[in-house]
Coordinates of C-alpha atoms in Angstrom, one line a residue:
X1 CA 122.7 135.5 103.2
X2 CA 124.0 138.9 104.2
X3 CA 123.1 140.9 107.4
X4 CA 120.4 143.0 105.6
X5 CA 118.6 139.8 104.3
X6 CA 118.8 138.2 107.7
X7 CA 117.3 141.3 109.4
X8 CA 114.4 141.2 106.9
X9 CA 113.9 137.5 107.5
X10 CA 113.9 138.0 111.3
X11 CA 111.3 140.7 111.2
X12 CA 107.7 139.8 112.2
X13 CA 106.7 140.0 108.6
X14 CA 109.6 137.9 107.4
X15 CA 109.0 135.1 109.8
X16 CA 105.3 135.1 109.1
X17 CA 106.1 134.9 105.4
X18 CA 108.4 131.9 106.0
X19 CA 105.7 130.1 108.0
X20 CA 103.2 130.8 105.2
X21 CA 105.6 129.6 102.5
X22 CA 106.4 126.4 104.4
X23 CA 102.7 125.6 104.8
X24 CA 102.2 125.8 101.1
X25 CA 99.1 126.9 99.2
X26 CA 96.9 124.1 100.7
X27 CA 98.5 124.0 104.1
X28 CA 100.2 120.6 103.5
X29 CA 103.7 121.8 102.7
X30 CA 105.7 122.7 99.6
X31 CA 107.1 120.5 96.9
X32 CA 109.8 121.6 94.4
X33 CA 107.2 122.8 91.9
X34 CA 105.4 124.8 94.6
X35 CA 108.6 126.6 95.4
X36 CA 109.1 127.7 91.8
X37 CA 105.5 129.0 91.6
X38 CA 105.8 130.7 95.0
X39 CA 108.5 133.0 93.7
X40 CA 106.3 134.4 91.1
X41 CA 103.3 134.6 93.4
X42 CA 105.2 136.5 96.2
X43 CA 106.8 138.9 93.9
X44 CA 103.4 139.7 92.3
X45 CA 102.1 140.4 95.8
X46 CA 104.8 143.1 96.1
X47 CA 107.2 141.5 98.5
X48 CA 110.9 142.6 98.3
X49 CA 112.7 140.2 95.9
X50 CA 115.6 139.8 98.3
X51 CA 113.2 138.8 101.1
X52 CA 111.4 136.4 98.9
X53 CA 114.8 134.8 98.0
X54 CA 115.8 134.6 101.7
X55 CA 112.5 133.1 102.7
X56 CA 112.5 130.5 99.9
X57 CA 116.1 129.6 100.6
X58 CA 115.2 129.0 104.3
X59 CA 112.2 126.9 103.3
X60 CA 114.5 124.7 101.2
X61 CA 117.1 124.5 103.9
X62 CA 114.6 123.5 106.5
X63 CA 113.4 120.6 104.2
X64 CA 117.0 119.3 103.9
X65 CA 117.6 119.9 107.6
X66 CA 114.9 117.4 108.6
X67 CA 117.4 114.5 107.9
X68 CA 119.6 115.9 110.6
X69 CA 117.3 117.6 113.0
X70 CA 113.8 116.0 112.6
X71 CA 111.0 118.2 113.7
X72 CA 113.4 120.7 115.3
X73 CA 114.3 121.9 111.8
X74 CA 110.9 123.6 111.5
X75 CA 111.9 126.0 114.3
X76 CA 115.4 126.7 113.2
X77 CA 117.2 128.9 110.7
X78 CA 120.2 127.8 108.6
X79 CA 123.0 128.8 106.2
X80 CA 124.0 126.6 103.4
X81 CA 127.5 126.1 104.9
X82 CA 126.1 125.8 108.4
X83 CA 123.8 123.0 107.6
X84 CA 126.5 121.2 105.6
X85 CA 128.8 121.0 108.6
X86 CA 126.1 120.9 111.4
X87 CA 126.2 117.8 113.6
X88 CA 123.2 115.5 113.3
X89 CA 120.9 115.7 116.3
X90 CA 121.4 112.1 117.4
X91 CA 125.2 112.5 117.2
X92 CA 125.1 115.8 119.0
X93 CA 123.1 114.2 121.8
X94 CA 125.9 111.7 122.2
X95 CA 128.4 114.6 122.6
X96 CA 126.2 116.2 125.2
X97 CA 125.8 112.8 127.0
X98 CA 129.6 112.4 127.1
X99 CA 129.9 115.9 128.7
X100 CA 127.2 115.2 131.3
X101 CA 128.6 111.7 132.1
X102 CA 131.9 113.3 132.9
X103 CA 130.3 115.7 135.4
X104 CA 130.6 118.8 133.1
X105 CA 128.1 121.5 133.9
X106 CA 129.3 124.3 131.6
X107 CA 130.7 124.1 128.1
X108 CA 132.0 126.7 125.6
X109 CA 131.1 125.8 121.9
X110 CA 134.0 127.6 120.2
X111 CA 133.0 128.1 116.5
X112 CA 129.4 127.1 117.1
X113 CA 128.1 127.6 113.5
X114 CA 124.3 127.5 113.6
X115 CA 124.4 126.0 117.0
X116 CA 123.6 122.3 116.5
X117 CA 125.9 121.0 119.3
X118 CA 125.1 123.9 121.6
X119 CA 121.4 123.0 121.2
X120 CA 122.1 119.4 122.3
X121 CA 124.3 120.6 125.2
X122 CA 121.5 123.0 126.4
X123 CA 118.8 120.4 126.1
X124 CA 120.7 118.3 128.6
X125 CA 120.8 121.2 131.1
X126 CA 124.5 122.3 130.5
X127 CA 125.3 125.9 130.7
X128 CA 126.4 126.9 127.2
X129 CA 128.4 129.8 125.8
X130 CA 128.5 129.6 122.0
X131 CA 131.1 131.7 120.2
X132 CA 130.9 132.3 116.4
X133 CA 133.1 134.7 114.3
X134 CA 130.7 135.2 111.4
X135 CA 128.1 137.9 112.3
X136 CA 125.2 136.4 110.3
X137 CA 125.9 132.8 111.5
X138 CA 126.1 134.1 115.1
X139 CA 122.7 135.8 114.7
X140 CA 121.2 132.5 113.4
X141 CA 122.7 130.6 116.3
X142 CA 121.1 133.2 118.7
X143 CA 117.7 132.5 117.1
X144 CA 118.2 128.7 117.2
X145 CA 119.2 128.8 120.9
X146 CA 116.8 131.4 122.1
X147 CA 114.5 129.0 124.0
X148 CA 117.4 127.4 125.9
X149 CA 119.9 128.4 128.6
X150 CA 122.6 129.4 126.2
X151 CA 124.4 132.7 125.3
X152 CA 125.9 133.5 121.9
X153 CA 128.9 135.6 121.6
X154 CA 130.0 137.2 118.3
X155 CA 133.8 136.7 118.5
X156 CA 136.9 134.7 117.6
X157 CA 136.9 131.1 118.8
X158 CA 140.4 131.2 120.1
X159 CA 140.6 134.8 121.4
X160 CA 137.3 135.1 123.1
X161 CA 137.7 134.5 126.9
X162 CA 135.2 132.0 128.2
X163 CA 134.5 130.8 131.7
X164 CA 133.5 127.1 131.1
X165 CA 134.6 123.8 132.5
X166 CA 134.9 122.2 129.0
X167 CA 135.4 123.3 125.4
X168 CA 133.9 122.0 122.2
X169 CA 135.4 122.7 118.7
X170 CA 134.1 122.0 115.2
X171 CA 136.6 123.9 113.0
X172 CA 135.2 125.1 109.7
X173 CA 136.7 123.0 106.9
X174 CA 135.1 124.9 104.0
X175 CA 135.7 128.3 102.5
X176 CA 132.4 129.2 100.9
X177 CA 131.7 126.2 98.8
X178 CA 135.3 124.9 98.6
X179 CA 136.5 122.2 100.9
X180 CA 139.8 123.0 102.6
X181 CA 142.3 120.1 102.6
X182 CA 145.1 121.7 104.6
X183 CA 144.3 121.7 108.4
X184 CA 146.3 124.9 108.7
X185 CA 143.6 126.7 106.6
X186 CA 140.8 125.6 108.7
X187 CA 139.0 128.1 111.0
X188 CA 140.4 127.8 113.5
X189 CA 143.6 126.1 112.4
X190 CA 143.8 122.5 113.7
X191 CA 147.2 123.0 115.6
X192 CA 145.7 126.0 117.4
X193 CA 142.6 124.1 118.3
X194 CA 144.6 121.2 119.8
X195 CA 146.7 123.7 121.8
X196 CA 143.6 125.3 123.3
X197 CA 142.0 121.8 123.8
X198 CA 145.0 120.9 126.0
X199 CA 144.1 123.6 128.5
X200 CA 140.9 121.8 129.9
X201 CA 138.6 118.9 129.0
X202 CA 137.5 119.3 125.4
X203 CA 136.0 117.5 122.4
X204 CA 137.2 118.4 118.8
X205 CA 135.0 117.2 116.0
X206 CA 136.8 116.4 112.7
X207 CA 136.0 114.7 109.4
X208 CA 136.1 110.9 109.6
X209 CA 138.9 110.7 107.0
X210 CA 141.3 112.8 109.1
X211 CA 144.9 111.7 108.9
X212 CA 145.5 109.8 112.1
X213 CA 149.0 111.2 112.3
X214 CA 147.6 114.6 113.0
X215 CA 145.8 113.5 116.2
X216 CA 147.4 114.1 119.6
X217 CA 148.6 110.9 121.3
X218 CA 147.3 111.9 124.8
X219 CA 143.7 111.8 123.9
X220 CA 140.9 109.4 123.0
X221 CA 140.1 109.1 119.3
X222 CA 136.5 108.1 118.5
X223 CA 135.0 107.5 115.1
X224 CA 131.2 107.7 114.8
X225 CA 128.8 106.0 112.3
X226 CA 125.2 107.1 112.4
X227 CA 122.9 104.8 110.5
X228 CA 124.7 103.8 107.3
X229 CA 127.1 106.9 107.2
X230 CA 130.3 107.4 109.0
X231 CA 130.0 111.1 110.0
X232 CA 132.9 112.2 112.2
X233 CA 136.0 111.6 114.2
X234 CA 136.1 113.2 117.7
X235 CA 139.2 113.8 119.8
X236 CA 138.4 113.8 123.5
X237 CA 140.9 115.3 125.9
X238 CA 141.2 115.6 129.7
X239 CA 138.4 114.1 131.8
X240 CA 136.3 113.6 128.7
X241 CA 138.8 111.0 127.5
X242 CA 138.2 107.7 129.1
X243 CA 141.2 106.1 130.9
X244 CA 142.8 103.2 129.0
X245 CA 140.9 103.8 125.7
X246 CA 143.0 105.0 122.8
X247 CA 140.6 104.4 120.0
X248 CA 136.9 103.7 119.9
X249 CA 134.2 103.1 117.3
X250 CA 130.6 104.2 118.0
X251 CA 127.7 103.0 115.9
X252 CA 124.4 104.9 116.4
X253 CA 121.1 103.5 115.1
X254 CA 117.4 103.3 115.7
X255 CA 118.1 100.4 118.1
X256 CA 120.5 102.5 120.2
X257 CA 124.3 102.7 120.4
X258 CA 127.0 100.1 120.2
X259 CA 130.7 100.7 120.9
X260 CA 134.0 98.9 120.3
X261 CA 137.3 100.1 121.8
X262 CA 140.8 98.8 121.8
X263 CA 144.2 99.1 120.1
X264 CA 144.6 99.1 116.3
X265 CA 144.4 95.4 115.3
X266 CA 144.3 93.6 112.0
X267 CA 142.3 90.4 111.6
X268 CA 143.8 87.0 110.9
X269 CA 143.4 85.7 107.3
X270 CA 141.1 82.8 106.7
X271 CA 138.7 81.1 104.3
X272 CA 135.5 82.5 102.9
X273 CA 132.7 80.9 105.0
X274 CA 128.9 80.9 104.8
X275 CA 128.7 84.4 106.4
X276 CA 130.2 87.6 105.3
X277 CA 130.5 90.7 107.4
X278 CA 130.9 94.4 106.4
X279 CA 132.2 96.3 109.4
X280 CA 130.7 99.7 110.1
X281 CA 132.7 102.6 108.8
X282 CA 133.6 103.7 112.3
X283 CA 135.2 100.3 113.0
X284 CA 137.2 100.5 109.8
X285 CA 138.4 104.1 110.4
X286 CA 139.4 103.3 114.0
X287 CA 141.4 100.3 112.7
X288 CA 139.5 98.0 115.1
X289 CA 138.6 95.3 112.5
X290 CA 140.8 92.7 114.2
X291 CA 139.1 93.4 117.5
X292 CA 135.6 93.0 115.8
X293 CA 136.8 89.8 114.1
X294 CA 137.7 88.3 117.5
X295 CA 134.2 89.1 118.8
X296 CA 132.6 87.5 115.8
X297 CA 134.8 84.5 115.5
X298 CA 135.6 85.6 112.0
X299 CA 138.6 86.1 109.8
X300 CA 139.7 88.4 106.9
X301 CA 138.8 87.1 103.4
X302 CA 142.0 88.6 102.1
X303 CA 145.0 90.7 103.3
X304 CA 144.1 94.4 103.4
X305 CA 140.4 93.8 102.6
X306 CA 137.9 95.0 105.3
X307 CA 135.4 92.2 104.9
X308 CA 135.2 89.4 107.5
X309 CA 133.8 85.9 107.2
X310 CA 133.0 82.9 109.3
X311 CA 131.1 79.6 109.4
X312 CA 128.6 80.8 112.0
X313 CA 126.2 83.7 112.0
X314 CA 126.9 86.3 114.6
X315 CA 124.6 89.3 115.3
X316 CA 126.2 92.7 115.9
X317 CA 125.2 96.3 115.3
X318 CA 128.9 96.9 114.5
X319 CA 128.7 95.1 111.1
X320 CA 126.2 94.2 108.5
X321 CA 125.8 90.5 107.9
X322 CA 125.4 88.8 104.5
X323 CA 124.7 85.1 103.8
X324 CA 127.0 83.9 101.0
X325 CA 125.3 82.2 98.1
X326 CA 128.3 81.5 95.9
X327 CA 131.5 82.9 94.5
X328 CA 132.2 83.6 90.8
X329 CA 135.2 84.9 88.8
X330 CA 135.2 88.6 88.6
X331 CA 134.2 88.4 85.0
X332 CA 131.3 90.6 83.7
X333 CA 129.9 88.0 81.3
X334 CA 130.0 85.2 83.8
X335 CA 128.4 87.3 86.4
X336 CA 125.6 88.5 84.0
X337 CA 124.9 84.9 82.9
X338 CA 124.6 83.7 86.5
X339 CA 122.3 86.6 87.5
X340 CA 120.0 85.8 84.6
X341 CA 119.9 82.3 85.6
X342 CA 118.9 83.3 89.1
X343 CA 116.4 85.9 88.0
X344 CA 118.1 88.7 90.0
X345 CA 116.7 92.0 88.8
X346 CA 117.7 94.1 91.9
X347 CA 121.4 94.1 92.7
X348 CA 123.3 95.9 95.3
X349 CA 127.0 96.2 94.3
X350 CA 129.8 96.7 96.8
X351 CA 133.5 96.8 96.1
X352 CA 136.8 96.7 98.0
X353 CA 140.1 96.0 96.2
X354 CA 138.6 95.8 92.8
X355 CA 138.8 98.5 90.1
X356 CA 135.2 98.7 89.0
X357 CA 132.5 101.3 88.9
X358 CA 129.4 99.8 90.5
X359 CA 126.9 102.1 88.6
X360 CA 128.5 101.3 85.3
X361 CA 128.6 97.6 86.0
X362 CA 125.0 97.5 87.1
X363 CA 123.9 99.1 83.8
X364 CA 126.0 96.7 81.7
X365 CA 124.7 93.7 83.5
X366 CA 121.1 94.4 82.1
X367 CA 119.4 93.0 85.1
X368 CA 115.9 91.4 84.9
X369 CA 113.8 89.3 87.3
X370 CA 112.1 89.5 90.6
X371 CA 114.9 88.4 92.9
X372 CA 117.4 90.6 94.7
X373 CA 120.9 90.1 96.0
X374 CA 124.2 91.8 96.8
X375 CA 127.4 91.4 94.7
X376 CA 130.8 92.0 96.3
X377 CA 133.6 92.8 93.9
X378 CA 136.7 92.1 96.0
X379 CA 139.6 89.8 96.6
X380 CA 139.3 86.4 98.3
X381 CA 142.6 84.9 99.3
X382 CA 144.5 87.5 97.2
X383 CA 142.5 86.7 94.0
X384 CA 139.8 88.9 92.5
X385 CA 136.4 87.3 92.9
X386 CA 132.7 88.2 92.9
X387 CA 130.7 87.1 95.9
X388 CA 127.0 86.7 95.5
X389 CA 125.2 87.1 98.9
X390 CA 121.9 88.1 100.6
X391 CA 121.7 90.9 103.0
X392 CA 120.4 89.9 106.5
X393 CA 118.0 92.4 107.9
X394 CA 118.2 93.4 111.5
X395 CA 114.8 91.8 112.1
X396 CA 115.9 88.5 110.6
X397 CA 119.2 88.6 112.5
X398 CA 117.3 89.2 115.7
X399 CA 115.2 86.1 115.2
X400 CA 117.9 83.8 113.9

């Protein structure tokens, strides 16, 4: 979207057209087929083709944004890149809560994108200054934050002077549609971000796969899993970093938040027991598997494999529990035969330390039957094995 398209979209006629398009022909919303028909209909009504394209793009982006923003998405505007990098609302609320718990009353969101984190900061009553270098994105952030106590500045994240107690950074890691692998190419560059973050309390959001060697030692490093997806690593500095905590893993879910903190630790090796645990991605990224193993009374099933096992069931939001049925050789024909015997027609396949493609294996197994199970292709005691297990639901775990 360019500035001219955005001006047309932000006009009274443009916003009214967007609302009408989102409602759909019968007022119940659009599906993909409706969107295609809508292009023809709107052009036939004489609307500018560029405005039609901008409106339909926003309608599609808003639909996608519901996964991150819920009902807030229907009142927001987006860019493709901005939505891709925007923080999920539940995760952004955690960032804002950390700020408020530390006594912060004002924050500068330097490189705010479409304003997702600024929105969370503002909803908790923080005074927000949001800075964005891209003119169109800054205008969209202004629209998204209009109802809150926040100001948006069109300027450079590192050069714009701000008067705020704390800083927040989410450096852009994409150039158009291309992901940038070199932190020096990010906007702003990572070294410059960390230099600025050393000036006052700050949070720096990064991809969860960030090279840990790039992270400053004098800070807290926190990895975050939201639902089933590990979404970010955050470097907290100054008063936003908790004393005595080097690494932490935060798991957010519908039941609330769970956290694990400590020093990097590897679990002790042991036997495969009746219960198998898959640690949340944040725990794995933070290298806190050994700490989690101690809490669960579990051990590693094989050196370098991030699955834990034990004889007793333990319930934790930091790991998914599975009840082991049996182990098999990691041999496709043997596995297929056993699945047929058990009538398993729905199979979840997971792998660690095994060179297989789950989608290809599932197709080749030719599943049939009414039963379901999970198959782990992995190593047990250094040997490749297939573990057949049953996923334990949160409800079942809570009543065990």
